[in-house]
mmCIF file with all atom_site columns, C-alpha atoms in Angstrom:
data_model
loop_
_atom_site.group_PDB
_atom_site.id
_atom_site.type_symbol
_atom_site.label_atom_id
_atom_site.label_alt_id
_atom_site.label_comp_id
_atom_site.label_asym_id
_atom_site.label_entity_id
_atom_site.label_seq_id
_atom_site.pdbx_PDB_ins_code
_atom_site.Cartn_x
_atom_site.Cartn_y
_atom_site.Cartn_z
_atom_site.occupancy
_atom_site.B_iso_or_equiv
_atom_site.pdbx_formal_charge
_atom_site.auth_seq_id
_atom_site.auth_comp_id
_atom_site.auth_asym_id
_atom_site.auth_atom_id
_atom_site.pdbx_PDB_model_num
ATOM 1   C CA . UNK X 1 1   ? -15.903 -11.417 16.435  1.00 71.00 ? 1   UNK X CA 1
ATOM 2   C CA . UNK X 1 2   ? -18.866 -10.993 14.255  1.00 75.00 ? 2   UNK X CA 1
ATOM 3   C CA . UNK X 1 3   ? -18.609 -9.016  11.297  1.00 77.00 ? 3   UNK X CA 1
ATOM 4   C CA . UNK X 1 4   ? -20.244 -8.120  7.982   1.00 76.00 ? 4   UNK X CA 1
ATOM 5   C CA . UNK X 1 5   ? -19.521 -8.112  4.681   1.00 85.00 ? 5   UNK X CA 1
ATOM 6   C CA . UNK X 1 6   ? -20.420 -5.002  2.519   1.00 88.00 ? 6   UNK X CA 1
ATOM 7   C CA . UNK X 1 7   ? -19.081 -5.148  -1.025  1.00 92.00 ? 7   UNK X CA 1
ATOM 8   C CA . UNK X 1 8   ? -18.038 -1.470  -2.696  1.00 92.00 ? 8   UNK X CA 1
ATOM 9   C CA . UNK X 1 9   ? -15.786 0.610   -2.803  1.00 92.00 ? 9   UNK X CA 1
ATOM 10  C CA . UNK X 1 10  ? -14.540 3.299   0.232   1.00 94.00 ? 10  UNK X CA 1
ATOM 11  C CA . UNK X 1 11  ? -15.959 5.874   1.266   1.00 95.00 ? 11  UNK X CA 1
ATOM 12  C CA . UNK X 1 12  ? -19.639 4.942   -1.878  1.00 95.00 ? 12  UNK X CA 1
ATOM 13  C CA . UNK X 1 13  ? -20.147 2.540   1.236   1.00 96.00 ? 13  UNK X CA 1
ATOM 14  C CA . UNK X 1 14  ? -19.595 3.735   4.209   1.00 95.00 ? 14  UNK X CA 1
ATOM 15  C CA . UNK X 1 15  ? -23.387 4.027   5.067   1.00 94.00 ? 15  UNK X CA 1
ATOM 16  C CA . UNK X 1 16  ? -24.098 1.027   4.510   1.00 94.00 ? 16  UNK X CA 1
ATOM 17  C CA . UNK X 1 17  ? -20.783 -0.289  6.150   1.00 94.00 ? 17  UNK X CA 1
ATOM 18  C CA . UNK X 1 18  ? -22.233 1.323   9.530   1.00 94.00 ? 18  UNK X CA 1
ATOM 19  C CA . UNK X 1 19  ? -19.651 2.528   12.270  1.00 95.00 ? 19  UNK X CA 1
ATOM 20  C CA . UNK X 1 20  ? -17.078 0.554   14.831  1.00 93.00 ? 20  UNK X CA 1
ATOM 21  C CA . UNK X 1 21  ? -14.989 1.063   17.068  1.00 95.00 ? 21  UNK X CA 1
ATOM 22  C CA . UNK X 1 22  ? -12.005 1.351   15.426  1.00 94.00 ? 22  UNK X CA 1
ATOM 23  C CA . UNK X 1 23  ? -11.909 1.691   11.125  1.00 94.00 ? 23  UNK X CA 1
ATOM 24  C CA . UNK X 1 24  ? -8.928  0.632   9.612   1.00 94.00 ? 24  UNK X CA 1
ATOM 25  C CA . UNK X 1 25  ? -7.503  0.734   6.037   1.00 95.00 ? 25  UNK X CA 1
ATOM 26  C CA . UNK X 1 26  ? -4.226  -1.484  5.917   1.00 94.00 ? 26  UNK X CA 1
ATOM 27  C CA . UNK X 1 27  ? -1.763  -1.294  2.522   1.00 91.00 ? 27  UNK X CA 1
ATOM 28  C CA . UNK X 1 28  ? -5.139  0.091   0.609   1.00 93.00 ? 28  UNK X CA 1
ATOM 29  C CA . UNK X 1 29  ? -4.118  3.347   0.635   1.00 94.00 ? 29  UNK X CA 1
ATOM 30  C CA . UNK X 1 30  ? -2.017  4.186   -2.649  1.00 93.00 ? 30  UNK X CA 1
ATOM 31  C CA . UNK X 1 31  ? -5.056  2.247   -4.352  1.00 92.00 ? 31  UNK X CA 1
ATOM 32  C CA . UNK X 1 32  ? -7.693  5.470   -3.170  1.00 95.00 ? 32  UNK X CA 1
ATOM 33  C CA . UNK X 1 33  ? -7.662  8.014   -5.807  1.00 92.00 ? 33  UNK X CA 1
ATOM 34  C CA . UNK X 1 34  ? -8.820  11.554  -3.803  1.00 95.00 ? 34  UNK X CA 1
ATOM 35  C CA . UNK X 1 35  ? -7.716  10.592  -0.145  1.00 96.00 ? 35  UNK X CA 1
ATOM 36  C CA . UNK X 1 36  ? -9.726  13.217  1.155   1.00 97.00 ? 36  UNK X CA 1
ATOM 37  C CA . UNK X 1 37  ? -13.317 11.879  1.348   1.00 97.00 ? 37  UNK X CA 1
ATOM 38  C CA . UNK X 1 38  ? -11.610 8.218   2.304   1.00 97.00 ? 38  UNK X CA 1
ATOM 39  C CA . UNK X 1 39  ? -9.910  9.966   5.251   1.00 98.00 ? 39  UNK X CA 1
ATOM 40  C CA . UNK X 1 40  ? -13.343 12.334  6.629   1.00 98.00 ? 40  UNK X CA 1
ATOM 41  C CA . UNK X 1 41  ? -15.504 8.425   6.204   1.00 98.00 ? 41  UNK X CA 1
ATOM 42  C CA . UNK X 1 42  ? -12.762 6.350   7.830   1.00 97.00 ? 42  UNK X CA 1
ATOM 43  C CA . UNK X 1 43  ? -13.354 9.227   10.333  1.00 98.00 ? 43  UNK X CA 1
ATOM 44  C CA . UNK X 1 44  ? -16.551 9.063   10.268  1.00 98.00 ? 44  UNK X CA 1
ATOM 45  C CA . UNK X 1 45  ? -16.978 5.786   10.582  1.00 97.00 ? 45  UNK X CA 1
ATOM 46  C CA . UNK X 1 46  ? -15.201 5.194   12.969  1.00 97.00 ? 46  UNK X CA 1
ATOM 47  C CA . UNK X 1 47  ? -16.234 5.644   17.599  1.00 97.00 ? 47  UNK X CA 1
ATOM 48  C CA . UNK X 1 48  ? -12.972 4.927   18.777  1.00 98.00 ? 48  UNK X CA 1
ATOM 49  C CA . UNK X 1 49  ? -9.933  5.086   16.383  1.00 98.00 ? 49  UNK X CA 1
ATOM 50  C CA . UNK X 1 50  ? -9.123  5.201   12.992  1.00 98.00 ? 50  UNK X CA 1
ATOM 51  C CA . UNK X 1 51  ? -5.986  3.077   12.078  1.00 98.00 ? 51  UNK X CA 1
ATOM 52  C CA . UNK X 1 52  ? -3.811  3.373   8.464   1.00 98.00 ? 52  UNK X CA 1
ATOM 53  C CA . UNK X 1 53  ? -1.120  1.203   7.874   1.00 97.00 ? 53  UNK X CA 1
ATOM 54  C CA . UNK X 1 54  ? 0.687   1.210   5.099   1.00 97.00 ? 54  UNK X CA 1
ATOM 55  C CA . UNK X 1 55  ? 4.161   0.804   3.180   1.00 95.00 ? 55  UNK X CA 1
ATOM 56  C CA . UNK X 1 56  ? 6.487   3.461   3.111   1.00 96.00 ? 56  UNK X CA 1
ATOM 57  C CA . UNK X 1 57  ? 6.835   3.174   -0.110  1.00 94.00 ? 57  UNK X CA 1
ATOM 58  C CA . UNK X 1 58  ? 4.484   2.653   -3.050  1.00 93.00 ? 58  UNK X CA 1
ATOM 59  C CA . UNK X 1 59  ? 4.986   -0.876  -3.823  1.00 90.00 ? 59  UNK X CA 1
ATOM 60  C CA . UNK X 1 60  ? 5.766   -0.119  -7.339  1.00 90.00 ? 60  UNK X CA 1
ATOM 61  C CA . UNK X 1 61  ? 8.690   1.970   -6.300  1.00 92.00 ? 61  UNK X CA 1
ATOM 62  C CA . UNK X 1 62  ? 11.252  -1.071  -6.065  1.00 90.00 ? 62  UNK X CA 1
ATOM 63  C CA . UNK X 1 63  ? 10.783  -1.855  -10.108 1.00 93.00 ? 63  UNK X CA 1
ATOM 64  C CA . UNK X 1 64  ? 11.356  1.409   -10.913 1.00 94.00 ? 64  UNK X CA 1
ATOM 65  C CA . UNK X 1 65  ? 14.841  0.158   -12.548 1.00 95.00 ? 65  UNK X CA 1
ATOM 66  C CA . UNK X 1 66  ? 13.100  -2.945  -14.074 1.00 97.00 ? 66  UNK X CA 1
ATOM 67  C CA . UNK X 1 67  ? 9.847   -0.931  -15.473 1.00 97.00 ? 67  UNK X CA 1
ATOM 68  C CA . UNK X 1 68  ? 12.659  1.302   -17.380 1.00 97.00 ? 68  UNK X CA 1
ATOM 69  C CA . UNK X 1 69  ? 15.095  -2.043  -18.737 1.00 98.00 ? 69  UNK X CA 1
ATOM 70  C CA . UNK X 1 70  ? 12.124  -3.463  -20.273 1.00 98.00 ? 70  UNK X CA 1
ATOM 71  C CA . UNK X 1 71  ? 9.570   -1.195  -21.135 1.00 98.00 ? 71  UNK X CA 1
ATOM 72  C CA . UNK X 1 72  ? 11.367  2.403   -21.117 1.00 97.00 ? 72  UNK X CA 1
ATOM 73  C CA . UNK X 1 73  ? 9.349   4.009   -18.950 1.00 96.00 ? 73  UNK X CA 1
ATOM 74  C CA . UNK X 1 74  ? 10.162  6.305   -16.136 1.00 95.00 ? 74  UNK X CA 1
ATOM 75  C CA . UNK X 1 75  ? 7.975   5.441   -12.812 1.00 92.00 ? 75  UNK X CA 1
ATOM 76  C CA . UNK X 1 76  ? 7.120   8.113   -10.315 1.00 90.00 ? 76  UNK X CA 1
ATOM 77  C CA . UNK X 1 77  ? 9.637   7.145   -7.305  1.00 90.00 ? 77  UNK X CA 1
ATOM 78  C CA . UNK X 1 78  ? 5.970   7.831   -5.028  1.00 88.00 ? 78  UNK X CA 1
ATOM 79  C CA . UNK X 1 79  ? 3.421   8.567   -3.319  1.00 92.00 ? 79  UNK X CA 1
ATOM 80  C CA . UNK X 1 80  ? 4.795   7.660   -0.338  1.00 96.00 ? 80  UNK X CA 1
ATOM 81  C CA . UNK X 1 81  ? 3.354   7.321   3.126   1.00 97.00 ? 81  UNK X CA 1
ATOM 82  C CA . UNK X 1 82  ? 4.492   10.971  4.054   1.00 97.00 ? 82  UNK X CA 1
ATOM 83  C CA . UNK X 1 83  ? 1.795   12.283  0.604   1.00 96.00 ? 83  UNK X CA 1
ATOM 84  C CA . UNK X 1 84  ? -0.892  10.069  2.543   1.00 97.00 ? 84  UNK X CA 1
ATOM 85  C CA . UNK X 1 85  ? 0.243   11.997  6.586   1.00 97.00 ? 85  UNK X CA 1
ATOM 86  C CA . UNK X 1 86  ? -0.111  15.001  5.264   1.00 97.00 ? 86  UNK X CA 1
ATOM 87  C CA . UNK X 1 87  ? -3.194  14.795  3.598   1.00 97.00 ? 87  UNK X CA 1
ATOM 88  C CA . UNK X 1 88  ? -4.373  13.073  6.531   1.00 98.00 ? 88  UNK X CA 1
ATOM 89  C CA . UNK X 1 89  ? -3.507  16.151  8.625   1.00 98.00 ? 89  UNK X CA 1
ATOM 90  C CA . UNK X 1 90  ? -4.811  18.742  6.249   1.00 98.00 ? 90  UNK X CA 1
ATOM 91  C CA . UNK X 1 91  ? -7.894  17.092  7.052   1.00 98.00 ? 91  UNK X CA 1
ATOM 92  C CA . UNK X 1 92  ? -7.651  18.223  10.615  1.00 98.00 ? 92  UNK X CA 1
ATOM 93  C CA . UNK X 1 93  ? -6.758  15.131  12.589  1.00 98.00 ? 93  UNK X CA 1
ATOM 94  C CA . UNK X 1 94  ? -4.241  14.777  14.880  1.00 97.00 ? 94  UNK X CA 1
ATOM 95  C CA . UNK X 1 95  ? -2.248  11.422  13.849  1.00 98.00 ? 95  UNK X CA 1
ATOM 96  C CA . UNK X 1 96  ? 0.399   9.516   15.869  1.00 98.00 ? 96  UNK X CA 1
ATOM 97  C CA . UNK X 1 97  ? 2.958   7.801   13.989  1.00 98.00 ? 97  UNK X CA 1
ATOM 98  C CA . UNK X 1 98  ? 5.271   4.928   14.423  1.00 98.00 ? 98  UNK X CA 1
ATOM 99  C CA . UNK X 1 99  ? 7.888   3.504   11.736  1.00 98.00 ? 99  UNK X CA 1
ATOM 100 C CA . UNK X 1 100 ? 8.685   0.003   11.753  1.00 97.00 ? 100 UNK X CA 1
ATOM 101 C CA . UNK X 1 101 ? 10.375  -2.506  9.653   1.00 94.00 ? 101 UNK X CA 1
ATOM 102 C CA . UNK X 1 102 ? 8.319   -6.116  9.500   1.00 89.00 ? 102 UNK X CA 1
ATOM 103 C CA . UNK X 1 103 ? 9.899   -8.670  9.643   1.00 85.00 ? 103 UNK X CA 1
ATOM 104 C CA . UNK X 1 104 ? 12.143  -10.134 5.848   1.00 76.00 ? 104 UNK X CA 1
ATOM 105 C CA . UNK X 1 105 ? 10.559  -12.622 3.942   1.00 77.00 ? 105 UNK X CA 1
ATOM 106 C CA . UNK X 1 106 ? 12.273  -14.716 2.120   1.00 79.00 ? 106 UNK X CA 1
ATOM 107 C CA . UNK X 1 107 ? 10.922  -16.814 -0.837  1.00 85.00 ? 107 UNK X CA 1
ATOM 108 C CA . UNK X 1 108 ? 12.674  -18.327 -3.270  1.00 92.00 ? 108 UNK X CA 1
ATOM 109 C CA . UNK X 1 109 ? 14.029  -17.252 -6.201  1.00 93.00 ? 109 UNK X CA 1
ATOM 110 C CA . UNK X 1 110 ? 12.321  -18.237 -8.996  1.00 95.00 ? 110 UNK X CA 1
ATOM 111 C CA . UNK X 1 111 ? 8.871   -17.193 -6.871  1.00 94.00 ? 111 UNK X CA 1
ATOM 112 C CA . UNK X 1 112 ? 10.191  -13.687 -6.443  1.00 93.00 ? 112 UNK X CA 1
ATOM 113 C CA . UNK X 1 113 ? 11.026  -13.634 -10.442 1.00 96.00 ? 113 UNK X CA 1
ATOM 114 C CA . UNK X 1 114 ? 7.893   -14.533 -11.233 1.00 97.00 ? 114 UNK X CA 1
ATOM 115 C CA . UNK X 1 115 ? 5.500   -12.010 -9.456  1.00 94.00 ? 115 UNK X CA 1
ATOM 116 C CA . UNK X 1 116 ? 7.982   -9.463  -10.532 1.00 96.00 ? 116 UNK X CA 1
ATOM 117 C CA . UNK X 1 117 ? 7.130   -10.399 -14.161 1.00 97.00 ? 117 UNK X CA 1
ATOM 118 C CA . UNK X 1 118 ? 3.431   -10.317 -13.212 1.00 97.00 ? 118 UNK X CA 1
ATOM 119 C CA . UNK X 1 119 ? 4.288   -6.954  -11.711 1.00 94.00 ? 119 UNK X CA 1
ATOM 120 C CA . UNK X 1 120 ? 5.561   -5.550  -15.061 1.00 97.00 ? 120 UNK X CA 1
ATOM 121 C CA . UNK X 1 121 ? 3.303   -7.057  -17.093 1.00 97.00 ? 121 UNK X CA 1
ATOM 122 C CA . UNK X 1 122 ? 5.412   -9.177  -19.387 1.00 98.00 ? 122 UNK X CA 1
ATOM 123 C CA . UNK X 1 123 ? 4.747   -13.159 -20.932 1.00 98.00 ? 123 UNK X CA 1
ATOM 124 C CA . UNK X 1 124 ? 6.011   -15.950 -19.123 1.00 97.00 ? 124 UNK X CA 1
ATOM 125 C CA . UNK X 1 125 ? 8.812   -16.616 -21.595 1.00 98.00 ? 125 UNK X CA 1
ATOM 126 C CA . UNK X 1 126 ? 10.261  -13.348 -19.861 1.00 98.00 ? 126 UNK X CA 1
ATOM 127 C CA . UNK X 1 127 ? 11.071  -14.631 -17.162 1.00 98.00 ? 127 UNK X CA 1
ATOM 128 C CA . UNK X 1 128 ? 14.690  -15.533 -17.862 1.00 98.00 ? 128 UNK X CA 1
ATOM 129 C CA . UNK X 1 129 ? 15.435  -11.588 -18.556 1.00 98.00 ? 129 UNK X CA 1
ATOM 130 C CA . UNK X 1 130 ? 13.623  -10.933 -15.879 1.00 98.00 ? 130 UNK X CA 1
ATOM 131 C CA . UNK X 1 131 ? 16.091  -13.440 -14.086 1.00 97.00 ? 131 UNK X CA 1
ATOM 132 C CA . UNK X 1 132 ? 19.231  -11.961 -15.644 1.00 98.00 ? 132 UNK X CA 1
ATOM 133 C CA . UNK X 1 133 ? 18.572  -8.493  -14.780 1.00 98.00 ? 133 UNK X CA 1
ATOM 134 C CA . UNK X 1 134 ? 18.139  -8.712  -11.578 1.00 96.00 ? 134 UNK X CA 1
ATOM 135 C CA . UNK X 1 135 ? 21.304  -9.357  -9.092  1.00 93.00 ? 135 UNK X CA 1
ATOM 136 C CA . UNK X 1 136 ? 22.092  -12.160 -6.758  1.00 90.00 ? 136 UNK X CA 1
ATOM 137 C CA . UNK X 1 137 ? 20.478  -12.389 -4.066  1.00 85.00 ? 137 UNK X CA 1
ATOM 138 C CA . UNK X 1 138 ? 18.210  -9.883  -4.545  1.00 87.00 ? 138 UNK X CA 1
ATOM 139 C CA . UNK X 1 139 ? 14.586  -9.588  -2.600  1.00 82.00 ? 139 UNK X CA 1
ATOM 140 C CA . UNK X 1 140 ? 11.432  -7.965  -3.520  1.00 79.00 ? 140 UNK X CA 1
ATOM 141 C CA . UNK X 1 141 ? 10.640  -6.741  0.334   1.00 78.00 ? 141 UNK X CA 1
ATOM 142 C CA . UNK X 1 142 ? 8.605   -4.162  0.979   1.00 78.00 ? 142 UNK X CA 1
ATOM 143 C CA . UNK X 1 143 ? 9.621   -3.831  4.914   1.00 88.00 ? 143 UNK X CA 1
ATOM 144 C CA . UNK X 1 144 ? 9.880   -0.194  6.197   1.00 94.00 ? 144 UNK X CA 1
ATOM 145 C CA . UNK X 1 145 ? 6.154   0.622   7.468   1.00 96.00 ? 145 UNK X CA 1
ATOM 146 C CA . UNK X 1 146 ? 4.244   3.330   8.394   1.00 98.00 ? 146 UNK X CA 1
ATOM 147 C CA . UNK X 1 147 ? 1.381   3.189   10.802  1.00 98.00 ? 147 UNK X CA 1
ATOM 148 C CA . UNK X 1 148 ? -0.673  6.297   12.164  1.00 97.00 ? 148 UNK X CA 1
ATOM 149 C CA . UNK X 1 149 ? -3.865  6.725   13.592  1.00 99.00 ? 149 UNK X CA 1
ATOM 150 C CA . UNK X 1 150 ? -6.342  8.964   15.569  1.00 99.00 ? 150 UNK X CA 1
ATOM 151 C CA . UNK X 1 151 ? -8.459  8.737   18.487  1.00 98.00 ? 151 UNK X CA 1
ATOM 152 C CA . UNK X 1 152 ? -11.886 10.225  16.991  1.00 96.00 ? 152 UNK X CA 1
#
């Protein structure tokens, strides 16, 4: 399958990217500052279908208690996929939705601790404190996923 790389942010590079049978946004929508233009550009780029896939909750939600513990910060509980879906519908698209769970991924606790330490913006020497803050058997695993799509 051929492809063409276009460097830049969407929707700024939409014209340079051109059109495709399917336009896909895979786990990027939480980083989109203005979702309406992003979604409309996806629709304009798709000849047949637009597909958006994302975790049901923002990837930082599971670490809210750790942000409070290590930084004294109250992190938000959103946004979430339902808010994204609301924006897509407000743009006028007739959206189909499928909620599902991807298989769990077991990782070594040391890998999980290192990942969370980095996500929490803590220095390397904070890993023992992060490890101590996690319950036995803790897994950072965002399994709930939402896929939505519409035909163009």
